[in-house]
PDB file of C-alpha atoms in Angstrom:
ATOM      1  CA  LYS A   1     126.728   6.959 -48.032  1.00 79.00           C
ATOM      2  CA  ILE A   2     124.961   4.878 -51.275  1.00 81.00           C
ATOM      3  CA  ASP A   3     123.765   1.900 -49.602  1.00 79.00           C
ATOM      4  CA  ALA A   4     120.632  -0.390 -49.202  1.00 76.00           C
ATOM      5  CA  TRP A   5     118.892   1.944 -47.961  1.00 79.00           C
ATOM      6  CA  LYS A   6     119.288   4.292 -50.551  1.00 76.00           C
ATOM      7  CA  ARG A   7     118.863   2.503 -53.572  1.00 85.00           C
ATOM      8  CA  GLN A   8     117.305   5.265 -55.806  1.00 92.00           C
ATOM      9  CA  THR A   9     120.583   6.521 -56.580  1.00 93.00           C
ATOM     10  CA  ILE A  10     120.716   3.036 -58.095  1.00 94.00           C
ATOM     11  CA  LEU A  11     117.263   3.809 -60.133  1.00 95.00           C
ATOM     12  CA  LEU A  12     118.260   7.277 -60.854  1.00 95.00           C
ATOM     13  CA  MET A  13     121.670   5.823 -62.924  1.00 96.00           C
ATOM     14  CA  GLU A  14     119.453   3.081 -64.545  1.00 96.00           C
ATOM     15  CA  ALA A  15     116.422   5.432 -65.493  1.00 97.00           C
ATOM     16  CA  VAL A  16     119.712   7.851 -67.233  1.00 97.00           C
ATOM     17  CA  LYS A  17     121.432   4.809 -68.883  1.00 95.00           C
ATOM     18  CA  SER A  18     117.883   4.071 -70.204  1.00 96.00           C
ATOM     19  CA  ILE A  19     117.480   7.527 -72.300  1.00 95.00           C
ATOM     20  CA  GLN A  20     118.568   7.523 -75.293  1.00 93.00           C
ATOM     21  CA  ASP A  21     119.253  10.711 -75.604  1.00 94.00           C
ATOM     22  CA  ARG A  22     123.706  11.422 -75.218  1.00 89.00           C
ATOM     23  CA  GLN A  23     123.816  14.541 -73.901  1.00 92.00           C
ATOM     24  CA  ILE A  24     121.637  13.932 -70.073  1.00 94.00           C
ATOM     25  CA  LYS A  25     124.480  13.521 -68.189  1.00 94.00           C
ATOM     26  CA  LEU A  26     124.919  12.709 -64.328  1.00 96.00           C
ATOM     27  CA  VAL A  27     127.725  12.598 -61.766  1.00 95.00           C
ATOM     28  CA  VAL A  28     127.245  10.599 -58.840  1.00 95.00           C
ATOM     29  CA  PHE A  29     129.424  10.805 -56.146  1.00 94.00           C
ATOM     30  CA  GLY A  30     129.645   9.740 -52.019  1.00 92.00           C
ATOM     31  CA  SER A  31     131.005   6.891 -51.098  1.00 93.00           C
ATOM     32  CA  VAL A  32     129.123   3.081 -51.759  1.00 93.00           C
ATOM     33  CA  THR A  33     128.838   0.157 -50.048  1.00 92.00           C
ATOM     34  CA  GLU A  34     130.800  -2.381 -50.868  1.00 92.00           C
ATOM     35  CA  GLU A  35     127.648  -4.559 -51.626  1.00 90.00           C
ATOM     36  CA  LEU A  36     126.467  -1.418 -53.936  1.00 92.00           C
ATOM     37  CA  ARG A  37     130.055  -0.906 -55.414  1.00 93.00           C
ATOM     38  CA  THR A  38     129.767  -3.470 -58.765  1.00 94.00           C
ATOM     39  CA  LYS A  39     126.127  -2.523 -59.458  1.00 95.00           C
ATOM     40  CA  VAL A  40     127.501   1.100 -59.861  1.00 95.00           C
ATOM     41  CA  GLU A  41     131.176   0.625 -61.607  1.00 94.00           C
ATOM     42  CA  GLU A  42     128.966  -0.705 -63.931  1.00 96.00           C
ATOM     43  CA  LEU A  43     126.301   2.081 -64.392  1.00 97.00           C
ATOM     44  CA  ALA A  44     128.750   4.341 -64.226  1.00 97.00           C
ATOM     45  CA  ASP A  45     129.923   3.986 -68.569  1.00 94.00           C
ATOM     46  CA  GLY A  46     132.808   7.249 -67.836  1.00 93.00           C
ATOM     47  CA  GLU A  47     130.136   9.217 -70.839  1.00 93.00           C
ATOM     48  CA  GLN A  48     126.763   9.649 -69.794  1.00 96.00           C
ATOM     49  CA  ILE A  49     126.787   8.482 -65.968  1.00 97.00           C
ATOM     50  CA  GLN A  50     130.356   9.340 -64.228  1.00 96.00           C
ATOM     51  CA  TYR A  51     131.419   7.917 -60.730  1.00 96.00           C
ATOM     52  CA  ILE A  52     133.756  10.372 -59.187  1.00 95.00           C
ATOM     53  CA  GLY A  53     134.010   8.352 -55.695  1.00 94.00           C
ATOM     54  CA  TRP A  54     133.474  10.803 -52.185  1.00 93.00           C
ATOM     55  CA  ILE A  55     134.330  14.757 -52.594  1.00 94.00           C
ATOM     56  CA  GLN A  56     134.463  16.953 -49.862  1.00 93.00           C
ATOM     57  CA  ALA A  57     131.356  19.742 -49.842  1.00 90.00           C
ATOM     58  CA  ASP A  58     133.134  22.773 -51.278  1.00 90.00           C
ATOM     59  CA  GLU A  59     133.453  20.275 -54.470  1.00 93.00           C
ATOM     60  CA  SER A  60     130.041  19.443 -54.397  1.00 92.00           C
ATOM     61  CA  TYR A  61     129.047  23.363 -54.241  1.00 91.00           C
ATOM     62  CA  LEU A  62     130.364  23.272 -57.599  1.00 90.00           C
ATOM     63  CA  LEU A  63     129.208  20.771 -59.177  1.00 90.00           C
ATOM     64  CA  PHE A  64     125.953  21.626 -58.075  1.00 90.00           C
ATOM     65  CA  SER A  65     125.994  25.156 -59.507  1.00 90.00           C
ATOM     66  CA  SER A  66     127.146  23.584 -62.499  1.00 86.00           C
ATOM     67  CA  ALA A  67     124.241  21.564 -63.088  1.00 85.00           C
ATOM     68  CA  ASP A  68     121.499  22.106 -65.605  1.00 84.00           C
ATOM     69  CA  LEU A  69     117.925  21.388 -65.611  1.00 77.00           C
TER      70      LEU A  69
END
């Protein structure tokens, strides 16, 4: 859950957005509180940063395994 106590997700999204290399991508998933929903939607441009909402645990494993770190 992305809420005021987990603001580091917003900070990560802002940091990725400031990177000029468009090959850097970030996929964010999970529920978002109403107070942060607008901010998350503003930062998620669908290209460099994607917010895909809530997903099941097995789907999250697929995303983790596709990460290229």
